[in-house]
CSV table of C-alpha atoms and ligand atoms in Angstrom, one decimal:
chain,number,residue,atom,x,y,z
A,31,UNK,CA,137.7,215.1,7.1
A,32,UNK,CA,136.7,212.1,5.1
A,33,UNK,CA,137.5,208.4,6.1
A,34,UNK,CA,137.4,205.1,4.2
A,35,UNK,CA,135.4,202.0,5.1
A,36,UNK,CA,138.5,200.4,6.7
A,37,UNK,CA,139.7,203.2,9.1
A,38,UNK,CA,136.3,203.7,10.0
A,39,UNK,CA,135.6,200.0,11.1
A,40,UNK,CA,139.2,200.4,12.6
A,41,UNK,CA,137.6,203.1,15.1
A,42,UNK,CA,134.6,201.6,15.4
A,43,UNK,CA,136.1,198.1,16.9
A,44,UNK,CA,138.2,199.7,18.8
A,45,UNK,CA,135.8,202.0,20.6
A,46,UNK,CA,133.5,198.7,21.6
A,47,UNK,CA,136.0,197.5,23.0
A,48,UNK,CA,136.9,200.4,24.8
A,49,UNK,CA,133.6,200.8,26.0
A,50,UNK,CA,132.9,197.0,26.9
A,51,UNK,CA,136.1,197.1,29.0
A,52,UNK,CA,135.2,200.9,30.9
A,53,UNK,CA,131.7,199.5,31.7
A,54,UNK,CA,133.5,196.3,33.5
A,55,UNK,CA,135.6,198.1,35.6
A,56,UNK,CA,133.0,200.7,36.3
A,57,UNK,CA,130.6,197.6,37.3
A,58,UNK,CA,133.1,195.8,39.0
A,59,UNK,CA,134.1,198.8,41.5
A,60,UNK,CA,130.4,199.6,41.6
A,61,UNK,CA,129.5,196.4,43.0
A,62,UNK,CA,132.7,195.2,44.6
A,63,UNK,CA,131.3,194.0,47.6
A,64,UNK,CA,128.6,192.0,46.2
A,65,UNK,CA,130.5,189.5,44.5
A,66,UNK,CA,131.1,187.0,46.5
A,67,UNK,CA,128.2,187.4,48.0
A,68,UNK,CA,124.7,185.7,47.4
A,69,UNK,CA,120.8,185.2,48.0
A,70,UNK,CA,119.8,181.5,49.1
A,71,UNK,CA,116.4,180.1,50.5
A,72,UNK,CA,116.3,179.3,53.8
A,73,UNK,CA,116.6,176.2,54.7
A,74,UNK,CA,113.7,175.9,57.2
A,75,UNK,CA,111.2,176.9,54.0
A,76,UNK,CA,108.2,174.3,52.1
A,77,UNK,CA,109.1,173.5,49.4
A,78,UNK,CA,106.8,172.0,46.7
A,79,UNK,CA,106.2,171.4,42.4
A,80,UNK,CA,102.9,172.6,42.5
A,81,UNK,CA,101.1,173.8,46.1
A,82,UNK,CA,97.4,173.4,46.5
A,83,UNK,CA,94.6,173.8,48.6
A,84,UNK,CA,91.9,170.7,49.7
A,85,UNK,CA,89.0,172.9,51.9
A,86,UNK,CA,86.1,170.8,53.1
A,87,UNK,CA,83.9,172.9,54.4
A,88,UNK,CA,81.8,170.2,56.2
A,89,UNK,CA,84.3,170.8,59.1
A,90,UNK,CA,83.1,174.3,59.4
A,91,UNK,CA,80.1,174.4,61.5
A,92,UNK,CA,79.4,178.0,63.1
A,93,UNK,CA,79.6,181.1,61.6
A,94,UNK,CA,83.0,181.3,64.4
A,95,UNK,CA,84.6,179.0,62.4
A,96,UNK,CA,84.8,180.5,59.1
A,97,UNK,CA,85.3,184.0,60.6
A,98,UNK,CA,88.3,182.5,62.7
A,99,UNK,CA,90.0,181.5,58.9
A,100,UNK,CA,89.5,185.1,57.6
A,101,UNK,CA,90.3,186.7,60.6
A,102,UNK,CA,93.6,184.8,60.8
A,103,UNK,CA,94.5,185.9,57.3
A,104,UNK,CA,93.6,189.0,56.7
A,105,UNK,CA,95.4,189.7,61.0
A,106,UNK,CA,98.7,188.9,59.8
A,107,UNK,CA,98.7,189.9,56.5
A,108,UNK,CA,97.3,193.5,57.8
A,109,UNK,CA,94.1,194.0,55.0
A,110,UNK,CA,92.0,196.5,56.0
A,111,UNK,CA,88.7,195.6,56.9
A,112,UNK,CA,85.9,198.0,55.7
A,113,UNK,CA,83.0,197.6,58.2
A,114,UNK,CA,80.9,199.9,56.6
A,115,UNK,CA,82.3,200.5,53.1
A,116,UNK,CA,81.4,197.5,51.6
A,117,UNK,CA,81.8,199.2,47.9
A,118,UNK,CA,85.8,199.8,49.2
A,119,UNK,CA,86.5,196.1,50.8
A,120,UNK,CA,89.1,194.1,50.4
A,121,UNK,CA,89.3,190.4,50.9
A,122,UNK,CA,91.8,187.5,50.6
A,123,UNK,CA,89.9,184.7,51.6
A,124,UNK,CA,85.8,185.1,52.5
A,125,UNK,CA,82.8,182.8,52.7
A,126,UNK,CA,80.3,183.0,49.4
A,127,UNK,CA,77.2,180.7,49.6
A,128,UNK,CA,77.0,177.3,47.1
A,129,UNK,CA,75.3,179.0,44.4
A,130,UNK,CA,78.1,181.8,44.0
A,131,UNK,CA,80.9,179.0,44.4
A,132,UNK,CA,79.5,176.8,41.6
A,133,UNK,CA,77.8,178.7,39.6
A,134,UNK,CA,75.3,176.6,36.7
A,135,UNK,CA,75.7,173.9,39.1
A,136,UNK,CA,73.1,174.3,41.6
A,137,UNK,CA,69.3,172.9,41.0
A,138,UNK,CA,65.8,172.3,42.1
A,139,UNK,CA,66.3,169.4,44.0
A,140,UNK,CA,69.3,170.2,45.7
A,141,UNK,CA,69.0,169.6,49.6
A,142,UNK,CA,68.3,172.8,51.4
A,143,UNK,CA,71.2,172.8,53.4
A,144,UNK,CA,73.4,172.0,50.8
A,145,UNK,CA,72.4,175.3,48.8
A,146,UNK,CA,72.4,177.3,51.8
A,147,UNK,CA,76.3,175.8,52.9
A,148,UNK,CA,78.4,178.5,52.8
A,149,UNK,CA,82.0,177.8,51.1
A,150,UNK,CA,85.6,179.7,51.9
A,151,UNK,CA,87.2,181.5,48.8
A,152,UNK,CA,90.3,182.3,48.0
A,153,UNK,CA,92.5,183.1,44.7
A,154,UNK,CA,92.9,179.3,43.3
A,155,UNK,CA,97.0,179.8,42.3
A,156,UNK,CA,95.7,178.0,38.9
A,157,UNK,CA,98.3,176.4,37.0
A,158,UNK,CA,96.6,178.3,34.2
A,159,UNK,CA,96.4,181.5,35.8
A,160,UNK,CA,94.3,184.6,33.8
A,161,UNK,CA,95.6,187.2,35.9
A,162,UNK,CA,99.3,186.5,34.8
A,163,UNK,CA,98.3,186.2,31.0
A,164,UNK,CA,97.2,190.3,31.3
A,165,UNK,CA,99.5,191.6,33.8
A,166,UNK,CA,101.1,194.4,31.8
A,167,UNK,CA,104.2,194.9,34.4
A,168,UNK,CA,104.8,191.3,35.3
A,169,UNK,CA,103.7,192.2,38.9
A,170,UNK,CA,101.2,188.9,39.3
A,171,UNK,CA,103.2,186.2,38.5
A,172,UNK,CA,103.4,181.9,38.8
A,173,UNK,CA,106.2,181.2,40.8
A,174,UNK,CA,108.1,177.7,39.9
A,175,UNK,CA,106.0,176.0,43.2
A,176,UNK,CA,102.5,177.2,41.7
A,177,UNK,CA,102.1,180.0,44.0
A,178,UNK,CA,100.5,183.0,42.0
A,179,UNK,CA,102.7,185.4,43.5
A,180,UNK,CA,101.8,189.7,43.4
A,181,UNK,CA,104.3,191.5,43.2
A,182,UNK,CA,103.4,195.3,45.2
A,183,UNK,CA,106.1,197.1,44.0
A,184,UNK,CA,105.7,196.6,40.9
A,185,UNK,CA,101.7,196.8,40.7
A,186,UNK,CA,100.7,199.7,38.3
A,187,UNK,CA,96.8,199.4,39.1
A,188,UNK,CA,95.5,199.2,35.7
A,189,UNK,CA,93.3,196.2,37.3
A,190,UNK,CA,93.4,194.2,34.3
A,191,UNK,CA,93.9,191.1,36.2
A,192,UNK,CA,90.7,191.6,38.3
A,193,UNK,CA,88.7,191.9,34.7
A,194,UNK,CA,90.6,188.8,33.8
A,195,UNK,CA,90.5,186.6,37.3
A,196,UNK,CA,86.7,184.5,37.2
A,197,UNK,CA,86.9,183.9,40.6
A,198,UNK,CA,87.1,187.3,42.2
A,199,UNK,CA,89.8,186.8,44.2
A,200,UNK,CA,91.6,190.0,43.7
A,201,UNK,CA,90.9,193.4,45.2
A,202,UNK,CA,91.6,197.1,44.6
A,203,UNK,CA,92.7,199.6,47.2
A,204,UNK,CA,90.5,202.6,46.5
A,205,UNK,CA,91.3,204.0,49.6
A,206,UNK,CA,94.9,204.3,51.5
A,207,UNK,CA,94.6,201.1,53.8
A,208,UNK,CA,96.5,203.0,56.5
A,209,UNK,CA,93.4,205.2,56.7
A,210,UNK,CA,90.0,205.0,58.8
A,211,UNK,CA,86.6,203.5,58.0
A,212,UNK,CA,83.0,205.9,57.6
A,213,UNK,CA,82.9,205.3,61.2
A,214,UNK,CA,86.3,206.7,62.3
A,215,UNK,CA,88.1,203.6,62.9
A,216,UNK,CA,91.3,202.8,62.0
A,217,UNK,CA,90.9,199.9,58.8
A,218,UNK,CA,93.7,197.7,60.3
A,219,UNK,CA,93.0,197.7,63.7
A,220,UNK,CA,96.2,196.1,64.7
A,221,UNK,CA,99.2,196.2,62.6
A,222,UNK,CA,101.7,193.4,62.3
A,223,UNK,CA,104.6,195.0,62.3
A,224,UNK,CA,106.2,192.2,60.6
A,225,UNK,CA,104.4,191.8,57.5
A,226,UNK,CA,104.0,195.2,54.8
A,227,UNK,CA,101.0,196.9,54.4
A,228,UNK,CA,99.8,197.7,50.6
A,229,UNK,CA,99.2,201.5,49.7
A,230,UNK,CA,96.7,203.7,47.7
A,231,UNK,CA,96.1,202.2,44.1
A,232,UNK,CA,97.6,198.5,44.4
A,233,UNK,CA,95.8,195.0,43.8
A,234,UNK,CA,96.2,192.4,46.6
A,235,UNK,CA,95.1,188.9,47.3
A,236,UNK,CA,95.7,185.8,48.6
A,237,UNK,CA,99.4,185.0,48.3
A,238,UNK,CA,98.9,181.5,49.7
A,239,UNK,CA,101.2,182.6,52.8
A,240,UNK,CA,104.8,182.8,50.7
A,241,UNK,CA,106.0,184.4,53.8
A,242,UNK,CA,105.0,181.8,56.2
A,243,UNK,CA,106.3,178.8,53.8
A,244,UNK,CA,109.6,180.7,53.7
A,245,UNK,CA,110.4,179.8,57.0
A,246,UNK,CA,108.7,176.4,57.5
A,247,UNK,CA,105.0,177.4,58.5
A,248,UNK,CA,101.9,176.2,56.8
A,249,UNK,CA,99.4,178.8,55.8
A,250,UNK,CA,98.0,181.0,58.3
A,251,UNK,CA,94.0,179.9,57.5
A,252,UNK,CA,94.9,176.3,57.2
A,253,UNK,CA,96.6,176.2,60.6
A,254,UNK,CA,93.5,177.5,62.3
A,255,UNK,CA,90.6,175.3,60.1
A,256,UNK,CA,90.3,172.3,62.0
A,257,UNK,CA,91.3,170.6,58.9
A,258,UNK,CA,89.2,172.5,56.6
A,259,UNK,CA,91.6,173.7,54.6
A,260,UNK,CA,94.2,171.2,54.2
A,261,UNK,CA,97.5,172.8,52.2
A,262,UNK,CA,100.0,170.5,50.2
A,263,UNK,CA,101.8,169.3,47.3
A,264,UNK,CA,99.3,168.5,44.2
A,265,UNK,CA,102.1,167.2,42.7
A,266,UNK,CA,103.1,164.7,45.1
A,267,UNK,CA,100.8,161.6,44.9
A,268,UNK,CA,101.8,161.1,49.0
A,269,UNK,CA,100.6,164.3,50.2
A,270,UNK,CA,98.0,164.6,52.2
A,271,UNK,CA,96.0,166.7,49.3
A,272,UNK,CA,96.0,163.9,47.2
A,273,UNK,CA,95.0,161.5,49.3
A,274,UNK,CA,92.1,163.5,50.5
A,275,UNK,CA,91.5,163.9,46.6
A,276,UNK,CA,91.6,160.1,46.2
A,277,UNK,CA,89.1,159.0,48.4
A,278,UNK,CA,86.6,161.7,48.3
A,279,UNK,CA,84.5,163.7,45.8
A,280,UNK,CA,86.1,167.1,44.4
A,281,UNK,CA,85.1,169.7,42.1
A,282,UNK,CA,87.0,172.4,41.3
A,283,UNK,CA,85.9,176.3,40.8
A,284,UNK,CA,84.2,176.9,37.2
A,285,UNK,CA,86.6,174.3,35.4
A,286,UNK,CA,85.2,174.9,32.0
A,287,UNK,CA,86.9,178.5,32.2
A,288,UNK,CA,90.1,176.1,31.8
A,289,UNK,CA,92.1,177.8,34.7
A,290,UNK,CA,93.1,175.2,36.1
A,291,UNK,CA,92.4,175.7,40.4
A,292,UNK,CA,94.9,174.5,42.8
A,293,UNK,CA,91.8,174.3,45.4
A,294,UNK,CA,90.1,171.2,45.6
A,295,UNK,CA,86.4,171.6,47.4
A,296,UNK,CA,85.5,168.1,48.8
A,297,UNK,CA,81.3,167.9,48.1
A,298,UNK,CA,79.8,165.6,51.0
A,299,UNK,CA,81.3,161.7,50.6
A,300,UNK,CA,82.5,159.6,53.0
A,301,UNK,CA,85.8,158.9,54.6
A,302,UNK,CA,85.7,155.8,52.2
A,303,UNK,CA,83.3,157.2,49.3
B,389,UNK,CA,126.6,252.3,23.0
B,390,UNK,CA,123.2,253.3,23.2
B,391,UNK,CA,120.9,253.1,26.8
B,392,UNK,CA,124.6,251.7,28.2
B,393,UNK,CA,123.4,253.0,31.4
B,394,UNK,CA,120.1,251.0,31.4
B,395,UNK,CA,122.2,248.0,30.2
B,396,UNK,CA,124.6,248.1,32.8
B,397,UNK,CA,122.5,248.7,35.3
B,398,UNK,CA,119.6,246.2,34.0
B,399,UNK,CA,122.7,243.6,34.0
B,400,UNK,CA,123.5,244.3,37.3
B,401,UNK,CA,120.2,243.8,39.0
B,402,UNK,CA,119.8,241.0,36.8
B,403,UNK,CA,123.3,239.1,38.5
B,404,UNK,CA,122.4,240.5,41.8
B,405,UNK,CA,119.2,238.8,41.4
B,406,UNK,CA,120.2,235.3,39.7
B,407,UNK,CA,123.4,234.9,42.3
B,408,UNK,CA,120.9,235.4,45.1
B,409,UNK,CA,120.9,231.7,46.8
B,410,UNK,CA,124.8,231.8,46.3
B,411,UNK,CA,125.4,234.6,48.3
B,412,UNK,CA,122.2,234.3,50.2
B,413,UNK,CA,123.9,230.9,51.5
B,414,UNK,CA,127.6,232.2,51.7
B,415,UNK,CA,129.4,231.5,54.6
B,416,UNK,CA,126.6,229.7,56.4
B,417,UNK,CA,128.1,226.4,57.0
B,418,UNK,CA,125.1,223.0,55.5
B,419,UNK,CA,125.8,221.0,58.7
B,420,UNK,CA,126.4,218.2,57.4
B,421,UNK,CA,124.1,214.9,57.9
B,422,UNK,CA,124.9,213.0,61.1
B,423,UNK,CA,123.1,209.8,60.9
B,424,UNK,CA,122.7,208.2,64.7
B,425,UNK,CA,123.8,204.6,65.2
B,426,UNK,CA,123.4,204.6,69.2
B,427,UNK,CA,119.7,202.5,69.5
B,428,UNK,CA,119.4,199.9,72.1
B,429,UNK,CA,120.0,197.1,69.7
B,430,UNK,CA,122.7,198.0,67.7
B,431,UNK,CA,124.5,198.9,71.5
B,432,UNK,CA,124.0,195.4,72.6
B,433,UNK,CA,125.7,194.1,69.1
B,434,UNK,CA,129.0,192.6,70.1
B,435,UNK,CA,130.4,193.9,66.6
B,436,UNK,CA,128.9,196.6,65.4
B,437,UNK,CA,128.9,196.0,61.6
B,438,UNK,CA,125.9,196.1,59.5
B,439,UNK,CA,125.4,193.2,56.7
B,440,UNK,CA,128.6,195.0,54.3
B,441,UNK,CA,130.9,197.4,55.1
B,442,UNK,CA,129.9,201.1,56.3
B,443,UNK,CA,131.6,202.3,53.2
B,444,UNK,CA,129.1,200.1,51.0
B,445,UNK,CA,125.8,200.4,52.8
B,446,UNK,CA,126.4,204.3,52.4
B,447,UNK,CA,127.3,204.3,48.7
B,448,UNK,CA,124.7,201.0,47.3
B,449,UNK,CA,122.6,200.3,50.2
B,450,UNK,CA,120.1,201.2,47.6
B,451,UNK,CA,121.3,199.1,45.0
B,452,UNK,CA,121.1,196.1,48.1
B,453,UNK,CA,118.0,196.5,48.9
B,454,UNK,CA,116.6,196.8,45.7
B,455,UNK,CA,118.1,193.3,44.7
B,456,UNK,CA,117.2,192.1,48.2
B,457,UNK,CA,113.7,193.0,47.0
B,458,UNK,CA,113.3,191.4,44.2
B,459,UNK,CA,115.6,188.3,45.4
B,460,UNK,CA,112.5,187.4,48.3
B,461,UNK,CA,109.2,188.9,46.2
B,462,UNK,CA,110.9,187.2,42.3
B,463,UNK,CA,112.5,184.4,44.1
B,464,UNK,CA,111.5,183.5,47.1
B,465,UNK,CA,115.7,183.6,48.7
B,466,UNK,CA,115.5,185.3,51.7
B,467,UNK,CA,118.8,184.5,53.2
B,468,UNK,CA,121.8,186.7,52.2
B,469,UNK,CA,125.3,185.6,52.4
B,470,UNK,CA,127.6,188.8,52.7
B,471,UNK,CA,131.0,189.5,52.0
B,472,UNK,CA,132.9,187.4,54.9
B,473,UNK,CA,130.1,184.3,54.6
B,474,UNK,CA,128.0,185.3,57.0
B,475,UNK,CA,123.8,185.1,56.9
B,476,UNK,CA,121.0,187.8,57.0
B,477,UNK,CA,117.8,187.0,56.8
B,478,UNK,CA,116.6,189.3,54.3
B,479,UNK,CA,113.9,192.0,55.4
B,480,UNK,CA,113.6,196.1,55.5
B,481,UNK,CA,111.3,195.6,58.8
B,482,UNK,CA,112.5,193.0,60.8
B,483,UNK,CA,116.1,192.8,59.9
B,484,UNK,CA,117.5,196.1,58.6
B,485,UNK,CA,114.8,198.6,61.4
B,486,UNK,CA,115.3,196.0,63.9
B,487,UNK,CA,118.8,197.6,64.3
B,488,UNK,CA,117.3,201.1,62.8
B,489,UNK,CA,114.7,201.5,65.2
B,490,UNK,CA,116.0,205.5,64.9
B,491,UNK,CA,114.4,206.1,61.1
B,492,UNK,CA,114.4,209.6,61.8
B,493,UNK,CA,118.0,210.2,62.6
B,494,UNK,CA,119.1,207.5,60.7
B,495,UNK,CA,117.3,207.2,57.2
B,496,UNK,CA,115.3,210.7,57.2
B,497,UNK,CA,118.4,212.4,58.4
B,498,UNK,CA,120.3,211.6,55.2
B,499,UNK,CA,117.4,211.2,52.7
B,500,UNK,CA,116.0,214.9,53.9
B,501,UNK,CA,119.1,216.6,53.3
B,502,UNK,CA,119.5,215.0,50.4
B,503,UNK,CA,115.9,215.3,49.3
B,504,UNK,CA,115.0,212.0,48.2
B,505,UNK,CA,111.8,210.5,49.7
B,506,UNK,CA,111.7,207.0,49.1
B,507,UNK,CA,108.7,205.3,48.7
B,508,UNK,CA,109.6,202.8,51.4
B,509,UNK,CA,107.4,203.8,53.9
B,510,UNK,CA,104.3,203.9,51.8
B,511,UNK,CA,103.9,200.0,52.9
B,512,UNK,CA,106.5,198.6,54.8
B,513,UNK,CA,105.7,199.5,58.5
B,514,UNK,CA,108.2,201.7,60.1
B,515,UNK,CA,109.2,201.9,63.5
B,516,UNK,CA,107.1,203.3,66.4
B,517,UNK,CA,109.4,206.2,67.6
B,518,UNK,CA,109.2,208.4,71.0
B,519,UNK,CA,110.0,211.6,69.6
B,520,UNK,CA,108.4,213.4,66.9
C,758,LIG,S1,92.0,182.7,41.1
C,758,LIG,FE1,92.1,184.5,39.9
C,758,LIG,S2,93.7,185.7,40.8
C,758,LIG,FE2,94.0,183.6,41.5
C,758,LIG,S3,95.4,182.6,40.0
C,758,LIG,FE3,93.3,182.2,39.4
C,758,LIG,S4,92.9,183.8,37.9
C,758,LIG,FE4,94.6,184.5,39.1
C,759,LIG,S1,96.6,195.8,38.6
C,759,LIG,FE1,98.7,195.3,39.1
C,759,LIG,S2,98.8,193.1,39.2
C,759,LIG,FE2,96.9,193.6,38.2
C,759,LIG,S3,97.3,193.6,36.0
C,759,LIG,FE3,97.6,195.7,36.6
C,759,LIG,S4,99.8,195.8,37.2
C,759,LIG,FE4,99.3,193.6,37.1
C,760,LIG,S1,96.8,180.9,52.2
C,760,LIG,FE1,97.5,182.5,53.5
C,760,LIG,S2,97.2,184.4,52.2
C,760,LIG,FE2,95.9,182.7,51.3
C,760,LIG,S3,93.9,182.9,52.2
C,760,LIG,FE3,95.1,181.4,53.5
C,760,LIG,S4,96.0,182.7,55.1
C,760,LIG,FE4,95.3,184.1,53.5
């Protein structure tokens, strides 16, 4: 059987569009009851254009104090803690002493107790983030408030982003975090049964407490800091970030990289400096 | 014919073989999945309806939680406005297996016969159950 151009663009149009109009009513009984329905934030939520961190560490004092910030993180957001198996650990947020911090920027005549402070880390949520640029599967992503947002499910572990981040912040599950440490216990010692735990094979981090903003509550390690970790709109020339930025001295994680770090490290100065 | 013997007789080992799990399973009856709705919670629930109807949490309750996934992890909406304007807050552990505090005669007793194993379970936390 042989056709002609114009029968054959006859057949051709008229199967679209009997294939456009199956496909609608197969999607419209497939997902009848979803129509009218819809996804909203709540209400109660923080909202912000660009969330960021001001941690001045010269509120921390004892070794309790910076433990009592990790602790309270990595509790509720159930990481495993690796007691023994330091080559396995996982960390969101952990002290790192000055030189480590601020790399390049230490020198001779540096006070002694300045070069021996120690300084909480965490992932920065830069505006220019590396990790996103090399995610493969879009599973580390900037989320329209700033938040650097990782995305488990969808986490392939090619840890690309961890060669890519300058600032460490990211770690890899070598081991199921369900499982035990060398020593035979459990790695989360208590679950929260509210919050996931990650699996086998993903990268985690800091997620600057998405869950916690969601329903109105400031991030876990800033609500137990003393005001050492002060959490707030960057954006917002009111917030209490920006005034803090205002009237002390900041620096910033390895700014040359160009990342751009949402957490602002106030470096001695005075309430008035 | 040639060997028609063998043939025949080849072919009928062969069909005797190959219809094995057919007749093997005939007449035994595949109970049919029974998924258990009674747990404390879901007794105290003045109506006893789940976020959509029963007839569409059984056929997309997949498809739900999937964009319920993405909607809270992609877009940070965690409240869901069903079918009749009501709100959910939007959660596999503390929402959906508050009321399913029975996984394993609700979810596993479908997903088992079915044999699917969702992946689920690899991080959310499920609920601490009694019996094994
Ligand atoms: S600190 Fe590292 S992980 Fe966090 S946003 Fe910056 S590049 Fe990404
Ligand atoms: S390890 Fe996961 S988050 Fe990191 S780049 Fe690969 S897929 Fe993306
Ligand atoms: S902001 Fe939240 S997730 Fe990030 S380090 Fe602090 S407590 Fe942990």
């Amino acid at each position: 059987m042989s056709i002609n151009r114009r029968q054959f663009l006859k057949i051709a149009g008229a199967s679209t569009v009997l294939g456009l109009g199956g496909a609608s009513v197969v999607n419209s009984l497939k997902r009848g009851g979803l129509e009218a329905s819809q996804m909203s934030p709540d209400p109660k939520g923080l909202v912000a254009k660009r969330w960021g961190f001001v941690v001045d560490v010269s509120k921390l004092e004892s070794e309790e104090d910076y433990k009592r910030c990790a602790d309270a993180c990595h509790n509720i957001h159930n990481v495993p803690v690796f007691k023994n198996d330091k080559l396995h650990e996982v960390k969101w947020i952990w002290k790192e002493p000055f030189e480590n911090t601020f790399p390049g920027t230490e020198h001779e005549y540096m006070s002694h107790e300045f070069k021996e402070k120690n300084f909480l880390v965490f992932c920065n949520h830069c505006a220019k983030p590396a990790c996103v640029k090399v995610c493969p599967t879009k599973a580390t992503f900037k989320r329209k408030d700033g938040i650097v947002m990782q995305d488990m499910h969808r986490c392939i572990g090619c840890r690309f982003c961890m060669a890519a981040c300058p600032f460490g912040a990211r770690s890899f599950n070598y081991l199921d975090p369900r499982g035990k440490d060398t020593d035979g216990t459990p790695l989360i010692k208590v679950e929260n049964k509210t919050f996931p735990t990650r699996m086998i094979g993903v990268v985690e981090k800091c997620t600057a407490c998405y869950e916690r903003l969601s329903i109105g509550q400031q991030p876990a390690c800033a609500e137990v800091s003393n005001g050492a970790i002060v959490f707030g709109d960057l954006e917002d020339p009111n917030s209490e970030v920006r005034k803090i930025i205002a009237t002390k001295y900041t620096i910033r994680r390895k700014p040359e990289l160009g990342t751009q770090p949402s957490i602002y490290y106030v470096i001695g100065g005075s309430e008035h400096a | 014919m040639y060997n028609s013997g063998k043939i025949i007789a080849g072919l009928v080992v062969f069909l005797a073989f190959f219809a094995f799990p057919f007749y093997y399973n005939l007449g035994k009856a595949n109970a049919r999945p029974e998924p258990k709705l009674n747990t404390p919670v879901i007794q105290q629930l003045a109506e006893k309806k789940c976020v959509e109807s029963r007839d569409f949490m059984r056929s997309e309750h997949m498809q739900l939680l999937n964009d319920w996934r993405d909607s809270v992890v992609r877009d940070g909406n965690r409240i869901y406005v069903n079918a009749e304007g009501k709100k959910h807050t939007i959660s596999l552990q503390n929402t959906c297996m508050n009321c399913h505090s029975n996984k394993k005669e609700f979810c596993d007793s479908c997903h088992n016969y079915m044999a699917v194993k969702p992946y689920c379970w690899s991080c959310h936390i499920q609920p601490k159950e009694d019996k094994s």
